[in-house]
PDB file of C-alpha atoms and ligand atoms in Angstrom:
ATOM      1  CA  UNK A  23     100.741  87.544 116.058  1.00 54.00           C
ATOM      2  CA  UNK A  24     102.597  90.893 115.845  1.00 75.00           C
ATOM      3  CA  UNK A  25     106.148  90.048 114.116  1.00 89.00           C
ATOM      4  CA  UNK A  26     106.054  87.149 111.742  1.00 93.00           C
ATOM      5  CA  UNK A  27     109.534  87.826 110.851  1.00 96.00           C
ATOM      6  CA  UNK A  28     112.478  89.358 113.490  1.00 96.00           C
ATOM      7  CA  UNK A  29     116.511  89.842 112.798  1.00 96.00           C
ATOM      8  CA  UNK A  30     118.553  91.341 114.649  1.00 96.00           C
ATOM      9  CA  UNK A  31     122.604  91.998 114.262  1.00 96.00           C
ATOM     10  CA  UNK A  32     121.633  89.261 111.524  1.00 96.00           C
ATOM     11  CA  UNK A  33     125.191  87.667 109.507  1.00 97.00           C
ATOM     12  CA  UNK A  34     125.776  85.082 107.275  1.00 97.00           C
ATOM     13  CA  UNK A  35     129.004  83.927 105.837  1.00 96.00           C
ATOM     14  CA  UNK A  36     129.256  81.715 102.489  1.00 96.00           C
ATOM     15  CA  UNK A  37     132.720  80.292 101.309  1.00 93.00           C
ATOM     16  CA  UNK A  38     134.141  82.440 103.819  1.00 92.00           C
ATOM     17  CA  UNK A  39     133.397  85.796 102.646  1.00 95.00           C
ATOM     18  CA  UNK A  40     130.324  88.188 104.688  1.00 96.00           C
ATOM     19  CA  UNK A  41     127.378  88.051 102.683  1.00 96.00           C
ATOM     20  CA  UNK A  42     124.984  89.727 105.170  1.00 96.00           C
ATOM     21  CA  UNK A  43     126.012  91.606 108.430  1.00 95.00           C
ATOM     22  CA  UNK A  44     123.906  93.334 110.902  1.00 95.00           C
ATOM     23  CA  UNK A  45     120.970  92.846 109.582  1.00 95.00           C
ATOM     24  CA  UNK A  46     118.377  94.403 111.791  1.00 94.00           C
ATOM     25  CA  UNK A  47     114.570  94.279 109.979  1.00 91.00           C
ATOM     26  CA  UNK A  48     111.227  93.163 111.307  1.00 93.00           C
ATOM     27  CA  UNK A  49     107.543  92.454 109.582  1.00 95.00           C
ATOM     28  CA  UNK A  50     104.379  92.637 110.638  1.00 94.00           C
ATOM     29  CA  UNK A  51     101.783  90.180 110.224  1.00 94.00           C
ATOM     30  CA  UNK A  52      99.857  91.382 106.862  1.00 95.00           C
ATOM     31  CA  UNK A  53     102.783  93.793 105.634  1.00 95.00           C
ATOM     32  CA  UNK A  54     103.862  93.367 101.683  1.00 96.00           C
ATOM     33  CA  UNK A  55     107.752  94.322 102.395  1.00 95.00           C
ATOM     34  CA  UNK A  56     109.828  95.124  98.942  1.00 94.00           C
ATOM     35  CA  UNK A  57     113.490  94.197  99.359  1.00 93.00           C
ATOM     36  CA  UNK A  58     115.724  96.094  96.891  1.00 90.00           C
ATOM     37  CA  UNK A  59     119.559  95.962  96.654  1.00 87.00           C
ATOM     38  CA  UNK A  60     122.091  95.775  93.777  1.00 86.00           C
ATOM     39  CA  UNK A  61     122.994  92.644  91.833  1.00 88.00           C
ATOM     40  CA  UNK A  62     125.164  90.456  94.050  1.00 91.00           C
ATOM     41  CA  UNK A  63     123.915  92.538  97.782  1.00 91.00           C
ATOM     42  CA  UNK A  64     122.635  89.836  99.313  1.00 95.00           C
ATOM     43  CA  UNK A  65     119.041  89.552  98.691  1.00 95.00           C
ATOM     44  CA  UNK A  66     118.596  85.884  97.688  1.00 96.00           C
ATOM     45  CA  UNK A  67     120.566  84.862 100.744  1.00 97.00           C
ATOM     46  CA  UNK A  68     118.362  86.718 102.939  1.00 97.00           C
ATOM     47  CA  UNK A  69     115.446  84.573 101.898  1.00 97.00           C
ATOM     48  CA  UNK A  70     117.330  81.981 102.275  1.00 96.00           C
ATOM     49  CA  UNK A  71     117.610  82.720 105.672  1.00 96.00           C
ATOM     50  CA  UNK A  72     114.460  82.980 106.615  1.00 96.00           C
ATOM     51  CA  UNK A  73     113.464  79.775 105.172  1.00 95.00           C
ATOM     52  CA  UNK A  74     116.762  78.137 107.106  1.00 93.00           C
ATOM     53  CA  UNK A  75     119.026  77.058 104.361  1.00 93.00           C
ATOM     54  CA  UNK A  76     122.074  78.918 105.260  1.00 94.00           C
ATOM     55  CA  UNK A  77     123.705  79.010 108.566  1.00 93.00           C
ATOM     56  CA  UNK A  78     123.648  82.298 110.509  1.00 95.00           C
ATOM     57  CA  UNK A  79     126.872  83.474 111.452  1.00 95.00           C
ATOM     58  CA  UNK A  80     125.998  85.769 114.196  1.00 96.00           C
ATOM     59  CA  UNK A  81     122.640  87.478 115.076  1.00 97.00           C
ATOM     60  CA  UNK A  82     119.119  86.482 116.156  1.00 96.00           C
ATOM     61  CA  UNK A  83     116.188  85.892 113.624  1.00 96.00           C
ATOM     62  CA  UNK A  84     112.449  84.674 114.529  1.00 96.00           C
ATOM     63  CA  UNK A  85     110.045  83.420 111.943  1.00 97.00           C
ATOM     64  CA  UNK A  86     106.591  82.947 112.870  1.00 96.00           C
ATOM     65  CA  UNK A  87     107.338  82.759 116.397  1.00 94.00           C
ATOM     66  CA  UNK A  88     110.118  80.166 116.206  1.00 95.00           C
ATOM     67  CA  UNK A  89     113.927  80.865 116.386  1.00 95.00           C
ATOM     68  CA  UNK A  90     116.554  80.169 113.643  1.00 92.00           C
ATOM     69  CA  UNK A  91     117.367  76.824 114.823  1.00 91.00           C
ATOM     70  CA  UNK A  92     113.777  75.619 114.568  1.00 92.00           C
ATOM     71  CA  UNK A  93     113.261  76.865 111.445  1.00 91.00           C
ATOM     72  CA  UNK A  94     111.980  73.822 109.407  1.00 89.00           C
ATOM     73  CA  UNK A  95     109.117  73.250 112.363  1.00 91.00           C
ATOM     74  CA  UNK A  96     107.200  76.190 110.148  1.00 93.00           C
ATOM     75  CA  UNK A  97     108.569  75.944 106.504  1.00 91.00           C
ATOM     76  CA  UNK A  98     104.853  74.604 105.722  1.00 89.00           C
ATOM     77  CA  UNK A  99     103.728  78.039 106.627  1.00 94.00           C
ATOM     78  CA  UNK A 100     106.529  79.704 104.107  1.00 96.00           C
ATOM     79  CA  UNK A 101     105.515  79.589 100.145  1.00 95.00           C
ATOM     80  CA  UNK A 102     108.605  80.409  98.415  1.00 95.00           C
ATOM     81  CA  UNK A 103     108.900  81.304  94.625  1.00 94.00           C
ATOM     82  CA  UNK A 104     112.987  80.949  93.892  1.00 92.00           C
ATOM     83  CA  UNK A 105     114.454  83.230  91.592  1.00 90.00           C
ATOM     84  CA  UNK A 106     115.445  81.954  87.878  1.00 75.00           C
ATOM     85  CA  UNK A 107     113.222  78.801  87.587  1.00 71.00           C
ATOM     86  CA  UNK A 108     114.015  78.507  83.688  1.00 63.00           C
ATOM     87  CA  UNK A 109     114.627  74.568  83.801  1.00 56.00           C
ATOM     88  CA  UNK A 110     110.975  73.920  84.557  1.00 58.00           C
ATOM     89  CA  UNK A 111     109.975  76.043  81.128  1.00 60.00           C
ATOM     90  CA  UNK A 112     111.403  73.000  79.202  1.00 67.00           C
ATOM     91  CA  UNK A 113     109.068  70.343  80.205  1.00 73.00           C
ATOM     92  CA  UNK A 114     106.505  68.374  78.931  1.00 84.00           C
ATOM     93  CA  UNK A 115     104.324  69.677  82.410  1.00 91.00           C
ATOM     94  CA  UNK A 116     100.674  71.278  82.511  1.00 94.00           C
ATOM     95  CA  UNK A 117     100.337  74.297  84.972  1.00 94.00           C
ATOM     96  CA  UNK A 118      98.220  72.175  87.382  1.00 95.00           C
ATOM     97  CA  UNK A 119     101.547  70.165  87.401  1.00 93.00           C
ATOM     98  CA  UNK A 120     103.604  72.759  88.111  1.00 93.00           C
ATOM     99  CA  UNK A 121     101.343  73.924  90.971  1.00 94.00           C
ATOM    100  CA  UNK A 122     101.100  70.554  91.937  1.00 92.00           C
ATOM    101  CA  UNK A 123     105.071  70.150  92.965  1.00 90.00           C
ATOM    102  CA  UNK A 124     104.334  73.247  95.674  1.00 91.00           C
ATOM    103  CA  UNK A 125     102.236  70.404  97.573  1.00 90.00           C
ATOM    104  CA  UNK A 126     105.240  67.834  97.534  1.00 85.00           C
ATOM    105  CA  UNK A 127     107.175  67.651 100.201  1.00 75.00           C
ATOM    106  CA  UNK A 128     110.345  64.780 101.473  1.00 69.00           C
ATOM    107  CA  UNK A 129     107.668  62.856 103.130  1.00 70.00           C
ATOM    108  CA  UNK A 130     104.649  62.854 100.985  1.00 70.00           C
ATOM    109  CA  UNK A 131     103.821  60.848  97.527  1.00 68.00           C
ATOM    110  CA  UNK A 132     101.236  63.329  95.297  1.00 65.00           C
ATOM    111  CA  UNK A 133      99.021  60.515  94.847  1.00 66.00           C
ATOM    112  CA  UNK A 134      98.809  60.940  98.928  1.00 76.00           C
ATOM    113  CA  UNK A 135      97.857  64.151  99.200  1.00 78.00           C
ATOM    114  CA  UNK A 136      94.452  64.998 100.568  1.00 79.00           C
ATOM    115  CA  UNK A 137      91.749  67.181  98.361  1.00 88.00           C
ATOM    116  CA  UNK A 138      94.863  67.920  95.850  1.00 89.00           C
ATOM    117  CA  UNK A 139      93.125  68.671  92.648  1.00 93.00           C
ATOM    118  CA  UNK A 140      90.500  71.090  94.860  1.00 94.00           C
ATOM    119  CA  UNK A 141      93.699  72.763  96.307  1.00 95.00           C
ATOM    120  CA  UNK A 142      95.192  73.051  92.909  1.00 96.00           C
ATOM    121  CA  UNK A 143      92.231  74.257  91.502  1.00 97.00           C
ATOM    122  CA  UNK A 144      91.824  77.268  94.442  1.00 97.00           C
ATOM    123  CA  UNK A 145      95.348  78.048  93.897  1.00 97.00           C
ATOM    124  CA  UNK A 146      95.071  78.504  90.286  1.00 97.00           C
ATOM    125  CA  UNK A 147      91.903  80.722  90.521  1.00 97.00           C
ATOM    126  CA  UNK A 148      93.615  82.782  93.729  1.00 96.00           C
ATOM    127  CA  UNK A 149      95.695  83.765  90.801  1.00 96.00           C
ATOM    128  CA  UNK A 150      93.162  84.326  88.179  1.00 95.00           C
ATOM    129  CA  UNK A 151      94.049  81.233  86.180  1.00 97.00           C
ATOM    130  CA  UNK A 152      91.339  78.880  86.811  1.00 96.00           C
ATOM    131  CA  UNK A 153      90.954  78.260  83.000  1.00 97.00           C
ATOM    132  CA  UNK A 154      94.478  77.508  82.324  1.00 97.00           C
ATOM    133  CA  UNK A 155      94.750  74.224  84.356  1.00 96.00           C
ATOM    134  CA  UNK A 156      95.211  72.050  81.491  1.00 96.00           C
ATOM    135  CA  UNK A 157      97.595  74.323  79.373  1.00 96.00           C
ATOM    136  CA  UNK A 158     101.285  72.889  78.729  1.00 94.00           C
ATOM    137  CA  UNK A 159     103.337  75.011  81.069  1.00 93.00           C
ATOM    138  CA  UNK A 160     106.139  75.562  78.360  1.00 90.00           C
ATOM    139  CA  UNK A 161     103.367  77.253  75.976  1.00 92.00           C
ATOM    140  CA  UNK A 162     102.271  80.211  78.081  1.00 92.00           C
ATOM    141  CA  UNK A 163     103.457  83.617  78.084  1.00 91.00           C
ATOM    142  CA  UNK A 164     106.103  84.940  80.827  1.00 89.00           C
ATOM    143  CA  UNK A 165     103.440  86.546  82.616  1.00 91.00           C
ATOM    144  CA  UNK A 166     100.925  83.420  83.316  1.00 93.00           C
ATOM    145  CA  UNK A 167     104.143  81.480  83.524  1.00 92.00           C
ATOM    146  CA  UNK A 168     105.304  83.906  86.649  1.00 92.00           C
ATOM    147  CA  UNK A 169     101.606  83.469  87.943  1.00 95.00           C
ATOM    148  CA  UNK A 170     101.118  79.661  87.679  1.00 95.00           C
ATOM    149  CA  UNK A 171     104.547  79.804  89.721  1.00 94.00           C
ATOM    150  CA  UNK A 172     102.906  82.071  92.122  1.00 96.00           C
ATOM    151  CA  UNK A 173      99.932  79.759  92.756  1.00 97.00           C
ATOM    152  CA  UNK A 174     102.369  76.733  93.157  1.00 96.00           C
ATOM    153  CA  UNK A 175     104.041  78.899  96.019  1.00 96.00           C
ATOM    154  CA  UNK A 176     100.504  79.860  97.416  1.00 96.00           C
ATOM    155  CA  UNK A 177      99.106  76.173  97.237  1.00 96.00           C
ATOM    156  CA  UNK A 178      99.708  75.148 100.603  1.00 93.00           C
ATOM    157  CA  UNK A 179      98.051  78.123 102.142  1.00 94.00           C
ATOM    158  CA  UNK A 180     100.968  79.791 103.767  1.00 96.00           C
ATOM    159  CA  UNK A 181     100.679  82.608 105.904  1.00 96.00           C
ATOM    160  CA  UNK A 182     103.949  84.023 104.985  1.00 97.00           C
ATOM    161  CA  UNK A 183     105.059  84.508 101.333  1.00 97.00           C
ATOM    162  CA  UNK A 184     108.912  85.302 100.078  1.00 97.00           C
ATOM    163  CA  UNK A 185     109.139  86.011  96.300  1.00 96.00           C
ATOM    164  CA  UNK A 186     112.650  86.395  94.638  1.00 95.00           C
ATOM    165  CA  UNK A 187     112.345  88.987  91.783  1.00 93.00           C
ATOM    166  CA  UNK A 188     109.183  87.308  90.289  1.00 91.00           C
ATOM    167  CA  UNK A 189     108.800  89.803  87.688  1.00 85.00           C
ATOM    168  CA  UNK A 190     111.801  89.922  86.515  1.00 85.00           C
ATOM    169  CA  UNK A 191     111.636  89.517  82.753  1.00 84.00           C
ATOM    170  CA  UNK A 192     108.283  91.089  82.499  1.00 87.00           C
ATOM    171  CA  UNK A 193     107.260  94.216  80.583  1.00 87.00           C
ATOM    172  CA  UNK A 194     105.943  97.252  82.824  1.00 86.00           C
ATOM    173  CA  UNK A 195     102.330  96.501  82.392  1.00 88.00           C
ATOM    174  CA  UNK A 196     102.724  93.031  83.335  1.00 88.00           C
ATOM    175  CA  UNK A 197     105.132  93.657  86.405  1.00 89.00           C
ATOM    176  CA  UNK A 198     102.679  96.385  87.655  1.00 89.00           C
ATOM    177  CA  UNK A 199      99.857  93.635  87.107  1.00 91.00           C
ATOM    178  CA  UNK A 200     101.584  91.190  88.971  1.00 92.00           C
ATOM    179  CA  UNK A 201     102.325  93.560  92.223  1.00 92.00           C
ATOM    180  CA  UNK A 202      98.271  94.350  92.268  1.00 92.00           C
ATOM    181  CA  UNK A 203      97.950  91.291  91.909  1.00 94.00           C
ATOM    182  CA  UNK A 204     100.099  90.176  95.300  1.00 95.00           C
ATOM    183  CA  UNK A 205      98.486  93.539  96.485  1.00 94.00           C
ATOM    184  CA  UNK A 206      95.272  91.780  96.453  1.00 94.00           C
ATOM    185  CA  UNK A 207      96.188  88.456  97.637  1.00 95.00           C
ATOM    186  CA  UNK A 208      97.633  90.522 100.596  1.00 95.00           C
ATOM    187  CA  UNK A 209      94.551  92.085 101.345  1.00 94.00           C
ATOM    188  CA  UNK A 210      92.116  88.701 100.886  1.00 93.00           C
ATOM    189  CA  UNK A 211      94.036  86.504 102.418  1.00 91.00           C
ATOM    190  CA  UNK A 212      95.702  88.182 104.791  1.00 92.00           C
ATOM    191  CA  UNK A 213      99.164  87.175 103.433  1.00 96.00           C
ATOM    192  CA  UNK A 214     102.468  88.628 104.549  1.00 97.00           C
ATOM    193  CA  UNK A 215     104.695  88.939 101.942  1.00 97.00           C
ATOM    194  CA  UNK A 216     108.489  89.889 100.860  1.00 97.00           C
ATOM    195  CA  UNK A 217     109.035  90.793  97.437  1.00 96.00           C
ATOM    196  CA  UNK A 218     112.766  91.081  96.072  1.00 94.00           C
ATOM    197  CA  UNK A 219     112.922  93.402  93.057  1.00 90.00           C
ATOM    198  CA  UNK A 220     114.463  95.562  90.724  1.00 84.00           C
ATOM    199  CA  UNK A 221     111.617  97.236  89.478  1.00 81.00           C
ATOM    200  CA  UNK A 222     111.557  99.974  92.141  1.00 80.00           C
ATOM    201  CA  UNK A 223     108.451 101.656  90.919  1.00 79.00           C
ATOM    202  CA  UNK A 224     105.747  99.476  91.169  1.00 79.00           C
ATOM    203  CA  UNK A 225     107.256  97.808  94.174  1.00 84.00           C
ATOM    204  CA  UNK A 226     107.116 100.981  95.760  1.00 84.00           C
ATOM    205  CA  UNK A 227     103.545 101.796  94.780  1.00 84.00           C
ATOM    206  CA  UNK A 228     102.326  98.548  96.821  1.00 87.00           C
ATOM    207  CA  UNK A 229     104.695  97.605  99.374  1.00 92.00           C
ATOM    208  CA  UNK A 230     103.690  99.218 103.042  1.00 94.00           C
ATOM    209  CA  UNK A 231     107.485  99.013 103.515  1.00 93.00           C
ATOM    210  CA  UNK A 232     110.959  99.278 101.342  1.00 91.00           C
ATOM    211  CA  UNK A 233     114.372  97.313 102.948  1.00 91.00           C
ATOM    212  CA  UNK A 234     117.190  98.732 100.859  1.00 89.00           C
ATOM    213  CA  UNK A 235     120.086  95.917 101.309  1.00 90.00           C
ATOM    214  CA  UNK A 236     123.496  95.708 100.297  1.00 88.00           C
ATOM    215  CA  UNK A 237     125.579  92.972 102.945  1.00 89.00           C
ATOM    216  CA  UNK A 238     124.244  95.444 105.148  1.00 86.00           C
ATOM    217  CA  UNK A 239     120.410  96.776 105.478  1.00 82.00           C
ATOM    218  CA  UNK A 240     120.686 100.631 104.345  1.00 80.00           C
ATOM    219  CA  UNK A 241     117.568 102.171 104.901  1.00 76.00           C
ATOM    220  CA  UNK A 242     114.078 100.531 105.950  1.00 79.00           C
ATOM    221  CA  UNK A 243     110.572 102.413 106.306  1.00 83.00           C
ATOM    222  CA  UNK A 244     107.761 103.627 104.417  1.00 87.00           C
ATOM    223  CA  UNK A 245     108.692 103.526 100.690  1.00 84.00           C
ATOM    224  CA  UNK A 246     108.209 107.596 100.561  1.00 82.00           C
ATOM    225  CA  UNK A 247     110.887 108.224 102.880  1.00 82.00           C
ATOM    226  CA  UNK A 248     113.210 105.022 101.385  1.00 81.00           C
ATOM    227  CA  UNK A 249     112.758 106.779  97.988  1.00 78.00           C
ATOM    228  CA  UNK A 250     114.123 109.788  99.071  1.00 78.00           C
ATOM    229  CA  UNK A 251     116.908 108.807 101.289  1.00 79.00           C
ATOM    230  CA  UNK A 252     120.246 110.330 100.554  1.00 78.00           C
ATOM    231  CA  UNK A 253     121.476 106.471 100.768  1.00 74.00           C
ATOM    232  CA  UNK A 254     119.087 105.124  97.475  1.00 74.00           C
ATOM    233  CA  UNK A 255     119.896 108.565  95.446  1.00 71.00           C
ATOM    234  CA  UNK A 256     123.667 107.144  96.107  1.00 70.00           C
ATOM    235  CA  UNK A 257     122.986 103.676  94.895  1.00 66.00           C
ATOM    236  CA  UNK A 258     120.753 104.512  92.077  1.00 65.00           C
ATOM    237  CA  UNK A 259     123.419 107.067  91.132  1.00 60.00           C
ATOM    238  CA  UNK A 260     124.429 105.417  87.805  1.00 54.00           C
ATOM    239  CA  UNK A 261     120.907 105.072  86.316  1.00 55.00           C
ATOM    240  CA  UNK A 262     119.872 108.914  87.723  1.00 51.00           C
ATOM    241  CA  UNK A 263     123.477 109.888  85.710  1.00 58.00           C
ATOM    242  CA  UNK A 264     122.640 107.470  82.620  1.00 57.00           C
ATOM    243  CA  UNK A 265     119.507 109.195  82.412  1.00 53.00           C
ATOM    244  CA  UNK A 266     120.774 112.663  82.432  1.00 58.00           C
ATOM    245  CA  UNK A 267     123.091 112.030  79.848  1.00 62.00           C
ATOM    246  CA  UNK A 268     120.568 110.110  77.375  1.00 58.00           C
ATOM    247  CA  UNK A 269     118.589 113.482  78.306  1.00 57.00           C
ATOM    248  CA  UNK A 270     121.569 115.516  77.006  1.00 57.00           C
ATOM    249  CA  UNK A 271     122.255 113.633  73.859  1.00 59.00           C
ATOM    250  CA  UNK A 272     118.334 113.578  73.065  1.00 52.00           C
ATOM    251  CA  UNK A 273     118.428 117.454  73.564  1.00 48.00           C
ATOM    252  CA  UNK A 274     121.814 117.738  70.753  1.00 51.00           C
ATOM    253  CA  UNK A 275     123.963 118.694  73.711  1.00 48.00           C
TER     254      UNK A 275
HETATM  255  N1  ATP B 328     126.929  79.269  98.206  1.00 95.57           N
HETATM  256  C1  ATP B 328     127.682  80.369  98.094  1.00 95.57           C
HETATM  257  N2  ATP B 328     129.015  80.337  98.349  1.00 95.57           N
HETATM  258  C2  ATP B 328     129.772  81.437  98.265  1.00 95.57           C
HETATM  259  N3  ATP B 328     129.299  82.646  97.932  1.00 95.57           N
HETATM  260  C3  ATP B 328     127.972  82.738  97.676  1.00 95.57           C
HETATM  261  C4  ATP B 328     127.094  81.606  97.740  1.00 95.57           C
HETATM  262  N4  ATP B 328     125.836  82.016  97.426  1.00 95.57           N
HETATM  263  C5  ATP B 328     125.940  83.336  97.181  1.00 95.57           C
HETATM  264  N5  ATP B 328     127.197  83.766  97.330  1.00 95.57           N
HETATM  265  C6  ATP B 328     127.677  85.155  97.158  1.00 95.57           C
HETATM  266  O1  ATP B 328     126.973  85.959  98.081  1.00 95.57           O
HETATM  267  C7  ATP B 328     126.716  87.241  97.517  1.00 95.57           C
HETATM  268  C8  ATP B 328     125.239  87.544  97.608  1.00 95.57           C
HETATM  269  O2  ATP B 328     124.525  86.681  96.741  1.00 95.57           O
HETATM  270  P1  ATP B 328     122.948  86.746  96.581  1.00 95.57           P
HETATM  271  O3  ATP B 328     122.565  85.717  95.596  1.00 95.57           O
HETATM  272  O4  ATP B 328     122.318  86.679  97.933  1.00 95.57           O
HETATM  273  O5  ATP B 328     122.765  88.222  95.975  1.00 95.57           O
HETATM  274  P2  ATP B 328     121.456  88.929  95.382  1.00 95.57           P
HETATM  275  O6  ATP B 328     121.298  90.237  96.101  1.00 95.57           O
HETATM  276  O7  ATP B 328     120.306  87.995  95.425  1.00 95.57           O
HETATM  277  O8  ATP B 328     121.894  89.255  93.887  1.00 95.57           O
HETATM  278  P3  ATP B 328     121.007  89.306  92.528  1.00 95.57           P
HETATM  279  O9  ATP B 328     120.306  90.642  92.504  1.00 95.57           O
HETATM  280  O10 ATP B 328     122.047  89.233  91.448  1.00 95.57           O
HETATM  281  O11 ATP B 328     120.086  88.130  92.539  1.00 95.57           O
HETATM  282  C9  ATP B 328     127.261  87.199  96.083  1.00 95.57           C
HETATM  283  O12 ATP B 328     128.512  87.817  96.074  1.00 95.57           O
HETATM  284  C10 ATP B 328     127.363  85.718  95.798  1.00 95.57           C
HETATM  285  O13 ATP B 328     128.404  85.455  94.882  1.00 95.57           O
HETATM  286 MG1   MG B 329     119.158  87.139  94.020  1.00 95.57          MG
END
């Protein structure tokens, strides 16, 4: 398969207002996309999309071969990590729990599901956390929190990964772990993957491709020529101006 993911003239309205509007963007099987847009551009509802839980307003979109209205024939195939999962930090869970609730599904019990603790268990190591199976959830660190949530997303074995700002919260060395990390994973298993983030540097140093979105898509290519596109200096404009004047003050001006 070429395109595992297709939009064209893509809009969605919620409570009335344009969230997204000609939204034109395609993926290629195997590609590690990073989506980056301001707070409030859109982003979240774009995933949303593509999984089918908001109604498209006008526009055409194809995942994995199947058109909007068909989406939920291959939401198995989609592992989805949502952004903000903080209620999940209070319980009394282990991690294999937590990757355990990326096999449920409507229809299935989890005392049902076929080979489960051998899927858990290659999910866990696919992540490097094969020893941490047992550990209460609530006790680990961000970081092997954010990757026992990435190995519930990966449990089924999709072939097409969406992953809303995963790092978020994470310090640099842990965020640019993470992205080698789904770097690898890419590369093994062959996974395509969208990655929404704010961290626009290690994003860019792994994604084949950079989606700039606010409501509208901006600019879309190779992450050399998004980074220098007249449209991201624009929108990056008040950290490139904080930084010059931090600069200044540092310098006694
Ligand atoms: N169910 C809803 N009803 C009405 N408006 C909504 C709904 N969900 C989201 N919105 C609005 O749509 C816009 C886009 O929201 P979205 O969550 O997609 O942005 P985002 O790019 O993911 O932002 P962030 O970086 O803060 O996560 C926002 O203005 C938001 O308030
Ligand atoms: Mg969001």
């Amino acid at each position: 398969m070429g395109e595992l993911i297709e939009a064209e003239g893509l809009g969605v309205n919620l409570g009335g207002r344009t969230v997204l509007e000609g939204i034109t963007f395609s993926v290629r099987a195997g590609q590690l996309t990073g989506i980056i847009g301001p707070n409030g551009a859109g982003k979240t509802t774009f995933l949303r999309a593509i999984l089918g839980l908001v109604k498209i307003r006008e526009g055409r979109l194809n995942v994995l071969g199947v058109p909007s209205s068909r989406l939920m024939e291959v939401r198995q195939k989609i592992g989805y990590m949502p952004q903000r999962q903080s209620f999940e930090k209070s319980f009394p869970l282990s991690a294999s729990d937590v990757v355990a609730v990326g096999l449920l599904s409507p229809a299935t019990l989890l005392r049902k599901i076929a080979n489960k603790d051998r899927r858990i268990r290659a999910a866990l190591q696919s992540v490097g956390m094969g020893e941490y199976a047992s550990r209460p959830f609530k006790d680990l660190s961000g970081g092997e929190q954010q990757r026992i949530l990435l190995a519930r997303s990966l449990v089924r074995q999709p072939d097409l990964l969406l992953l809303d700002e995963p790092n978020a919260g994470l310090d640099f060395p842990a965020q640019q772990s993470f992205v080698e990390l789904l770097h690898k994973l890419k590369l093994e298993k062959g996974l395509t993957i969208l990655l929404v983030s704010h961290d626009l540097v290690s994003v860019a140093s792994a994604a084949d491709q950079l989606a700039c979105i606010d409501r509208t898509m901006h600019v879309h290519g190779r992450p050399a020529d998004v980074l220098v596109s007249p449209y991201l200096k624009d929108a990056y404009r008040c950290q490139y101006d904080f930084l010059s004047t931090l600069d200044k003050e540092r310098c006694g001006h």
